[in-house]
PDB file of C-alpha atoms in Angstrom:
ATOM      1  CA  UNK A 230     -38.957  63.066  27.796  1.00  0.00           C
ATOM      2  CA  UNK A 231     -39.086  59.894  25.705  1.00  0.00           C
ATOM      3  CA  UNK A 232     -36.619  57.133  26.500  1.00  0.00           C
ATOM      4  CA  UNK A 233     -34.808  55.652  23.504  1.00  0.00           C
ATOM      5  CA  UNK A 234     -32.040  53.269  24.507  1.00  0.00           C
ATOM      6  CA  UNK A 235     -29.392  51.664  22.342  1.00  0.00           C
ATOM      7  CA  UNK A 236     -27.107  48.810  23.253  1.00  0.00           C
ATOM      8  CA  UNK A 237     -24.310  48.162  23.293  1.00  0.00           C
ATOM      9  CA  UNK A 238     -22.746  51.612  23.501  1.00  0.00           C
ATOM     10  CA  UNK A 239     -19.784  50.419  21.451  1.00  0.00           C
ATOM     11  CA  UNK A 240     -18.710  47.290  19.673  1.00  0.00           C
ATOM     12  CA  UNK A 241     -15.459  46.058  18.154  1.00  0.00           C
ATOM     13  CA  UNK A 242     -15.640  43.241  15.617  1.00  0.00           C
ATOM     14  CA  UNK A 243     -13.286  41.659  13.123  1.00  0.00           C
ATOM     15  CA  UNK A 244     -13.744  42.009   9.395  1.00  0.00           C
ATOM     16  CA  UNK A 245     -16.111  39.315   8.204  1.00  0.00           C
ATOM     17  CA  UNK A 246     -17.966  38.992  11.503  1.00  0.00           C
ATOM     18  CA  UNK A 247     -21.709  39.453  11.594  1.00  0.00           C
ATOM     19  CA  UNK A 248     -23.081  41.651  14.322  1.00  0.00           C
ATOM     20  CA  UNK A 249     -26.281  43.130  15.647  1.00  0.00           C
ATOM     21  CA  UNK A 250     -27.399  45.803  18.043  1.00  0.00           C
ATOM     22  CA  UNK A 251     -30.582  46.867  19.721  1.00  0.00           C
ATOM     23  CA  UNK A 252     -32.798  49.922  19.984  1.00  0.00           C
ATOM     24  CA  UNK A 253     -35.584  50.037  22.562  1.00  0.00           C
ATOM     25  CA  UNK A 254     -38.288  52.676  22.497  1.00  0.00           C
ATOM     26  CA  UNK A 255     -41.729  53.408  23.952  1.00  0.00           C
ATOM     27  CA  UNK A 256     -44.334  50.918  22.772  1.00  0.00           C
ATOM     28  CA  UNK A 257     -47.144  53.462  23.050  1.00  0.00           C
ATOM     29  CA  UNK A 258     -48.014  56.173  20.515  1.00  0.00           C
ATOM     30  CA  UNK A 259     -45.633  54.667  17.961  1.00  0.00           C
ATOM     31  CA  UNK A 260     -45.493  56.082  14.444  1.00  0.00           C
ATOM     32  CA  UNK A 261     -42.081  55.170  13.024  1.00  0.00           C
ATOM     33  CA  UNK A 262     -38.606  54.007  13.930  1.00  0.00           C
ATOM     34  CA  UNK A 263     -35.640  55.406  12.039  1.00  0.00           C
ATOM     35  CA  UNK A 264     -32.103  54.065  11.699  1.00  0.00           C
ATOM     36  CA  UNK A 265     -29.243  56.355  10.736  1.00  0.00           C
ATOM     37  CA  UNK A 266     -25.614  55.707   9.942  1.00  0.00           C
ATOM     38  CA  UNK A 267     -23.177  58.374  11.130  1.00  0.00           C
ATOM     39  CA  UNK A 268     -19.571  58.303  10.030  1.00  0.00           C
ATOM     40  CA  UNK A 269     -16.995  60.340  11.899  1.00  0.00           C
ATOM     41  CA  UNK A 270     -16.728  63.942  10.654  1.00  0.00           C
ATOM     42  CA  UNK A 271     -19.824  63.539   8.495  1.00  0.00           C
ATOM     43  CA  UNK A 272     -23.544  64.023   9.065  1.00  0.00           C
ATOM     44  CA  UNK A 273     -26.075  61.274   9.828  1.00  0.00           C
ATOM     45  CA  UNK A 274     -27.523  59.491   6.814  1.00  0.00           C
ATOM     46  CA  UNK A 275     -30.847  57.673   6.812  1.00  0.00           C
ATOM     47  CA  UNK A 276     -30.714  53.885   6.518  1.00  0.00           C
ATOM     48  CA  UNK A 277     -34.270  52.770   7.184  1.00  0.00           C
ATOM     49  CA  UNK A 278     -37.652  54.092   8.202  1.00  0.00           C
ATOM     50  CA  UNK A 279     -39.885  51.395   9.659  1.00  0.00           C
ATOM     51  CA  UNK A 280     -43.533  51.825  10.513  1.00  0.00           C
ATOM     52  CA  UNK A 281     -45.244  48.436  10.753  1.00  0.00           C
ATOM     53  CA  UNK A 282     -44.906  45.824  13.473  1.00  0.00           C
ATOM     54  CA  UNK A 283     -42.929  42.914  12.061  1.00  0.00           C
ATOM     55  CA  UNK A 284     -41.378  45.106   9.373  1.00  0.00           C
ATOM     56  CA  UNK A 285     -38.045  43.970   7.994  1.00  0.00           C
ATOM     57  CA  UNK A 286     -35.873  46.202   5.820  1.00  0.00           C
ATOM     58  CA  UNK A 287     -32.672  45.365   3.991  1.00  0.00           C
ATOM     59  CA  UNK A 288     -30.003  47.392   2.243  1.00  0.00           C
ATOM     60  CA  UNK A 289     -27.067  45.337   1.042  1.00  0.00           C
ATOM     61  CA  UNK A 290     -25.506  43.614   4.060  1.00  0.00           C
ATOM     62  CA  UNK A 291     -27.501  45.676   6.561  1.00  0.00           C
ATOM     63  CA  UNK A 292     -30.979  44.731   7.691  1.00  0.00           C
ATOM     64  CA  UNK A 293     -33.357  45.757  10.448  1.00  0.00           C
ATOM     65  CA  UNK A 294     -36.399  44.326  12.186  1.00  0.00           C
ATOM     66  CA  UNK A 295     -39.131  46.018  14.171  1.00  0.00           C
ATOM     67  CA  UNK A 296     -41.324  44.936  17.087  1.00  0.00           C
ATOM     68  CA  UNK A 297     -43.635  47.795  18.019  1.00  0.00           C
ATOM     69  CA  UNK A 298     -45.618  45.803  20.596  1.00  0.00           C
ATOM     70  CA  UNK A 299     -42.594  45.232  22.809  1.00  0.00           C
ATOM     71  CA  UNK A 300     -40.754  48.368  21.693  1.00  0.00           C
ATOM     72  CA  UNK A 301     -37.532  47.183  20.124  1.00  0.00           C
ATOM     73  CA  UNK A 302     -35.699  47.090  16.827  1.00  0.00           C
ATOM     74  CA  UNK A 303     -32.592  45.163  15.820  1.00  0.00           C
ATOM     75  CA  UNK A 304     -30.010  46.231  13.267  1.00  0.00           C
ATOM     76  CA  UNK A 305     -27.947  43.443  11.711  1.00  0.00           C
ATOM     77  CA  UNK A 306     -24.767  43.724   9.692  1.00  0.00           C
ATOM     78  CA  UNK A 307     -23.670  40.599   7.856  1.00  0.00           C
ATOM     79  CA  UNK A 308     -19.981  40.109   7.058  1.00  0.00           C
ATOM     80  CA  UNK A 309     -18.813  43.428   8.543  1.00  0.00           C
ATOM     81  CA  UNK A 310     -16.304  45.464   6.546  1.00  0.00           C
ATOM     82  CA  UNK A 311     -14.008  48.251   7.794  1.00  0.00           C
ATOM     83  CA  UNK A 312     -16.137  50.774   5.883  1.00  0.00           C
ATOM     84  CA  UNK A 313     -19.088  49.793   8.093  1.00  0.00           C
ATOM     85  CA  UNK A 314     -17.317  51.482  10.997  1.00  0.00           C
ATOM     86  CA  UNK A 315     -19.646  54.245  12.145  1.00  0.00           C
ATOM     87  CA  UNK A 316     -22.119  55.189  14.829  1.00  0.00           C
ATOM     88  CA  UNK A 317     -25.564  53.721  14.233  1.00  0.00           C
ATOM     89  CA  UNK A 318     -28.402  55.807  15.589  1.00  0.00           C
ATOM     90  CA  UNK A 319     -32.001  54.893  16.060  1.00  0.00           C
ATOM     91  CA  UNK A 320     -34.737  57.486  16.437  1.00  0.00           C
ATOM     92  CA  UNK A 321     -38.319  57.175  17.639  1.00  0.00           C
ATOM     93  CA  UNK A 322     -41.100  59.130  15.954  1.00  0.00           C
ATOM     94  CA  UNK A 323     -44.336  59.307  17.882  1.00  0.00           C
ATOM     95  CA  UNK A 324     -47.798  59.824  16.493  1.00  0.00           C
ATOM     96  CA  UNK A 325     -48.733  63.476  16.110  1.00  0.00           C
ATOM     97  CA  UNK A 326     -45.168  64.566  16.806  1.00  0.00           C
ATOM     98  CA  UNK A 327     -44.812  66.816  13.751  1.00  0.00           C
ATOM     99  CA  UNK A 328     -42.070  64.499  12.440  1.00  0.00           C
ATOM    100  CA  UNK A 329     -39.879  65.196  15.468  1.00  0.00           C
ATOM    101  CA  UNK A 330     -37.391  62.450  16.225  1.00  0.00           C
ATOM    102  CA  UNK A 331     -36.059  61.375  19.609  1.00  0.00           C
ATOM    103  CA  UNK A 332     -32.636  59.846  19.119  1.00  0.00           C
ATOM    104  CA  UNK A 333     -30.835  57.193  21.085  1.00  0.00           C
ATOM    105  CA  UNK A 334     -27.200  57.808  21.941  1.00  0.00           C
ATOM    106  CA  UNK A 335     -26.024  55.411  19.284  1.00  0.00           C
ATOM    107  CA  UNK A 336     -23.895  52.309  18.983  1.00  0.00           C
ATOM    108  CA  UNK A 337     -20.316  52.935  17.847  1.00  0.00           C
ATOM    109  CA  UNK A 338     -19.184  50.073  15.632  1.00  0.00           C
ATOM    110  CA  UNK A 339     -15.512  49.572  14.850  1.00  0.00           C
ATOM    111  CA  UNK A 340     -14.609  46.893  12.336  1.00  0.00           C
ATOM    112  CA  UNK A 341     -10.966  45.846  12.486  1.00  0.00           C
ATOM    113  CA  UNK A 342      -9.330  44.644   9.259  1.00  0.00           C
TER     114      UNK A 342
ATOM    115  CA  UNK B  16     -26.186  72.558  -5.718  1.00  0.00           C
ATOM    116  CA  UNK B  17     -29.247  70.971  -4.171  1.00  0.00           C
ATOM    117  CA  UNK B  18     -29.066  69.968  -0.561  1.00  0.00           C
ATOM    118  CA  UNK B  19     -28.777  71.360   2.913  1.00  0.00           C
ATOM    119  CA  UNK B  20     -25.925  73.616   3.927  1.00  0.00           C
ATOM    120  CA  UNK B  21     -24.816  75.215   7.159  1.00  0.00           C
ATOM    121  CA  UNK B  22     -22.612  78.210   7.805  1.00  0.00           C
ATOM    122  CA  UNK B  23     -20.226  78.828   9.290  1.00  0.00           C
ATOM    123  CA  UNK B  24     -18.737  75.362   9.643  1.00  0.00           C
ATOM    124  CA  UNK B  25     -16.562  76.450  12.552  1.00  0.00           C
ATOM    125  CA  UNK B  26     -17.028  79.358  14.938  1.00  0.00           C
ATOM    126  CA  UNK B  27     -15.252  80.544  18.037  1.00  0.00           C
ATOM    127  CA  UNK B  28     -17.001  83.210  20.071  1.00  0.00           C
ATOM    128  CA  UNK B  29     -16.780  84.734  23.512  1.00  0.00           C
ATOM    129  CA  UNK B  30     -19.187  84.361  26.379  1.00  0.00           C
ATOM    130  CA  UNK B  31     -21.988  86.900  26.170  1.00  0.00           C
ATOM    131  CA  UNK B  32     -21.789  87.493  22.430  1.00  0.00           C
ATOM    132  CA  UNK B  33     -24.664  86.916  20.076  1.00  0.00           C
ATOM    133  CA  UNK B  34     -24.018  84.424  17.316  1.00  0.00           C
ATOM    134  CA  UNK B  35     -26.214  83.179  14.493  1.00  0.00           C
ATOM    135  CA  UNK B  36     -25.853  79.841  12.778  1.00  0.00           C
ATOM    136  CA  UNK B  37     -27.331  79.612   9.303  1.00  0.00           C
ATOM    137  CA  UNK B  38     -29.112  76.718   7.651  1.00  0.00           C
ATOM    138  CA  UNK B  39     -30.275  76.640   4.047  1.00  0.00           C
ATOM    139  CA  UNK B  40     -32.034  73.889   2.097  1.00  0.00           C
ATOM    140  CA  UNK B  41     -32.945  73.742  -1.560  1.00  0.00           C
ATOM    141  CA  UNK B  42     -35.600  71.007  -1.479  1.00  0.00           C
ATOM    142  CA  UNK B  43     -38.479  73.231  -0.314  1.00  0.00           C
ATOM    143  CA  UNK B  44     -39.034  70.866   2.616  1.00  0.00           C
ATOM    144  CA  UNK B  45     -41.644  72.208   5.007  1.00  0.00           C
ATOM    145  CA  UNK B  46     -40.067  70.821   8.162  1.00  0.00           C
ATOM    146  CA  UNK B  47     -36.702  71.927   9.513  1.00  0.00           C
ATOM    147  CA  UNK B  48     -34.923  71.101  12.759  1.00  0.00           C
ATOM    148  CA  UNK B  49     -31.965  72.195  14.865  1.00  0.00           C
ATOM    149  CA  UNK B  50     -30.068  69.673  16.998  1.00  0.00           C
ATOM    150  CA  UNK B  51     -27.040  69.850  19.193  1.00  0.00           C
ATOM    151  CA  UNK B  52     -24.652  66.968  19.632  1.00  0.00           C
ATOM    152  CA  UNK B  53     -22.824  66.535  22.918  1.00  0.00           C
ATOM    153  CA  UNK B  54     -20.815  63.673  24.360  1.00  0.00           C
ATOM    154  CA  UNK B  55     -23.030  61.467  26.448  1.00  0.00           C
ATOM    155  CA  UNK B  56     -26.231  62.985  25.107  1.00  0.00           C
ATOM    156  CA  UNK B  57     -26.381  62.149  21.446  1.00  0.00           C
ATOM    157  CA  UNK B  58     -28.526  64.400  19.264  1.00  0.00           C
ATOM    158  CA  UNK B  59     -30.972  66.615  21.114  1.00  0.00           C
ATOM    159  CA  UNK B  60     -33.638  68.738  19.455  1.00  0.00           C
ATOM    160  CA  UNK B  61     -33.394  72.474  20.111  1.00  0.00           C
ATOM    161  CA  UNK B  62     -36.141  73.911  17.905  1.00  0.00           C
ATOM    162  CA  UNK B  63     -38.131  72.845  14.906  1.00  0.00           C
ATOM    163  CA  UNK B  64     -40.292  74.478  12.281  1.00  0.00           C
ATOM    164  CA  UNK B  65     -43.282  73.049  10.426  1.00  0.00           C
ATOM    165  CA  UNK B  66     -43.385  75.828   7.822  1.00  0.00           C
ATOM    166  CA  UNK B  67     -42.427  79.436   7.283  1.00  0.00           C
ATOM    167  CA  UNK B  68     -43.398  81.507  10.338  1.00  0.00           C
ATOM    168  CA  UNK B  69     -44.218  78.383  12.403  1.00  0.00           C
ATOM    169  CA  UNK B  70     -41.650  77.339  14.988  1.00  0.00           C
ATOM    170  CA  UNK B  71     -41.760  75.403  18.235  1.00  0.00           C
ATOM    171  CA  UNK B  72     -39.482  74.332  21.046  1.00  0.00           C
ATOM    172  CA  UNK B  73     -37.725  71.033  21.240  1.00  0.00           C
ATOM    173  CA  UNK B  74     -36.061  69.339  24.176  1.00  0.00           C
ATOM    174  CA  UNK B  75     -33.363  71.954  24.945  1.00  0.00           C
ATOM    175  CA  UNK B  76     -34.528  75.408  23.715  1.00  0.00           C
ATOM    176  CA  UNK B  77     -33.236  77.647  26.519  1.00  0.00           C
ATOM    177  CA  UNK B  78     -30.772  80.290  25.342  1.00  0.00           C
ATOM    178  CA  UNK B  79     -31.681  79.894  21.666  1.00  0.00           C
ATOM    179  CA  UNK B  80     -33.952  81.789  19.304  1.00  0.00           C
ATOM    180  CA  UNK B  81     -35.071  80.751  15.815  1.00  0.00           C
ATOM    181  CA  UNK B  82     -36.919  82.361  12.975  1.00  0.00           C
ATOM    182  CA  UNK B  83     -38.231  81.145   9.641  1.00  0.00           C
ATOM    183  CA  UNK B  84     -39.265  83.934   7.337  1.00  0.00           C
ATOM    184  CA  UNK B  85     -38.535  81.854   4.225  1.00  0.00           C
ATOM    185  CA  UNK B  86     -39.074  78.138   3.697  1.00  0.00           C
ATOM    186  CA  UNK B  87     -35.478  77.527   2.701  1.00  0.00           C
ATOM    187  CA  UNK B  88     -33.766  79.218   5.660  1.00  0.00           C
ATOM    188  CA  UNK B  89     -33.836  78.398   9.357  1.00  0.00           C
ATOM    189  CA  UNK B  90     -31.286  80.429  11.342  1.00  0.00           C
ATOM    190  CA  UNK B  91     -30.470  79.637  14.964  1.00  0.00           C
ATOM    191  CA  UNK B  92     -29.366  82.492  17.218  1.00  0.00           C
ATOM    192  CA  UNK B  93     -27.613  82.258  20.539  1.00  0.00           C
ATOM    193  CA  UNK B  94     -28.610  85.540  22.118  1.00  0.00           C
ATOM    194  CA  UNK B  95     -25.856  85.587  24.755  1.00  0.00           C
ATOM    195  CA  UNK B  96     -23.522  82.654  24.288  1.00  0.00           C
ATOM    196  CA  UNK B  97     -22.473  80.589  27.293  1.00  0.00           C
ATOM    197  CA  UNK B  98     -19.735  77.971  27.608  1.00  0.00           C
ATOM    198  CA  UNK B  99     -22.400  75.276  28.004  1.00  0.00           C
ATOM    199  CA  UNK B 100     -23.467  76.033  24.433  1.00  0.00           C
ATOM    200  CA  UNK B 101     -20.144  74.790  23.096  1.00  0.00           C
ATOM    201  CA  UNK B 102     -21.303  71.967  20.869  1.00  0.00           C
ATOM    202  CA  UNK B 103     -21.732  70.713  17.337  1.00  0.00           C
ATOM    203  CA  UNK B 104     -24.972  71.965  15.835  1.00  0.00           C
ATOM    204  CA  UNK B 105     -26.811  70.095  13.093  1.00  0.00           C
ATOM    205  CA  UNK B 106     -29.624  71.404  10.992  1.00  0.00           C
ATOM    206  CA  UNK B 107     -31.975  68.975   9.256  1.00  0.00           C
ATOM    207  CA  UNK B 108     -34.916  69.167   6.899  1.00  0.00           C
ATOM    208  CA  UNK B 109     -37.626  66.603   6.342  1.00  0.00           C
ATOM    209  CA  UNK B 110     -39.758  65.448   3.471  1.00  0.00           C
ATOM    210  CA  UNK B 111     -41.984  63.925   6.216  1.00  0.00           C
ATOM    211  CA  UNK B 112     -40.427  60.499   5.633  1.00  0.00           C
ATOM    212  CA  UNK B 113     -36.741  61.041   6.355  1.00  0.00           C
ATOM    213  CA  UNK B 114     -34.655  63.789   7.853  1.00  0.00           C
ATOM    214  CA  UNK B 115     -31.662  65.030   5.891  1.00  0.00           C
ATOM    215  CA  UNK B 116     -28.843  66.514   7.888  1.00  0.00           C
ATOM    216  CA  UNK B 117     -26.509  69.351   7.108  1.00  0.00           C
ATOM    217  CA  UNK B 118     -22.737  69.048   7.630  1.00  0.00           C
ATOM    218  CA  UNK B 119     -22.800  70.623  11.094  1.00  0.00           C
ATOM    219  CA  UNK B 120     -21.345  73.730  12.726  1.00  0.00           C
ATOM    220  CA  UNK B 121     -18.751  73.298  15.438  1.00  0.00           C
ATOM    221  CA  UNK B 122     -19.213  76.168  17.903  1.00  0.00           C
ATOM    222  CA  UNK B 123     -16.782  76.924  20.694  1.00  0.00           C
ATOM    223  CA  UNK B 124     -17.687  79.500  23.335  1.00  0.00           C
ATOM    224  CA  UNK B 125     -14.674  80.741  25.284  1.00  0.00           C
TER     225      UNK B 125
END
């Protein structure tokens, strides 16, 4: 069973704060690292798919970096807003895995107005 | 409407009963997946399918059966439901780049 760890488990920030959280994954047999945003009572939605070491992706105030050699990815949110409150999931996709994803348990972000 | 749908959205069943959860997608994606979501475990893969008539086990397949006679449908059957199968079940399909999730089925086994 692959080990995909996310930290912290939960995070409370004030509106306007910038924040970041971590995903660690196996550094061997890497194919892609996925980030999903999961709002309460909804289904997960894809944020980023990252494949190359050193990759950086950005969507609005959210960005992510990838280090495949050491097996970690960071997700950054700049100037958090209450609507950013959600669980952020990362998922590891190994080579030859038939597009199967192994998910971390997520980081629950709460942004207080 | 295009997308991925699941039915029913909510289901209560008794221990020992057979129950089938339906998943339908309109994108003609080859790959489809079933996950369960439980507190403390996150999303865990039950079964997946690479194409019609091709299915394989995921991390937690025991007690579940799947079939895929048509590309667009991927039903999940609990042959004899147990309380430990109380969970929220998500179906997903993939265009090989991203997975797209359905709205989920909340199943309670009493």
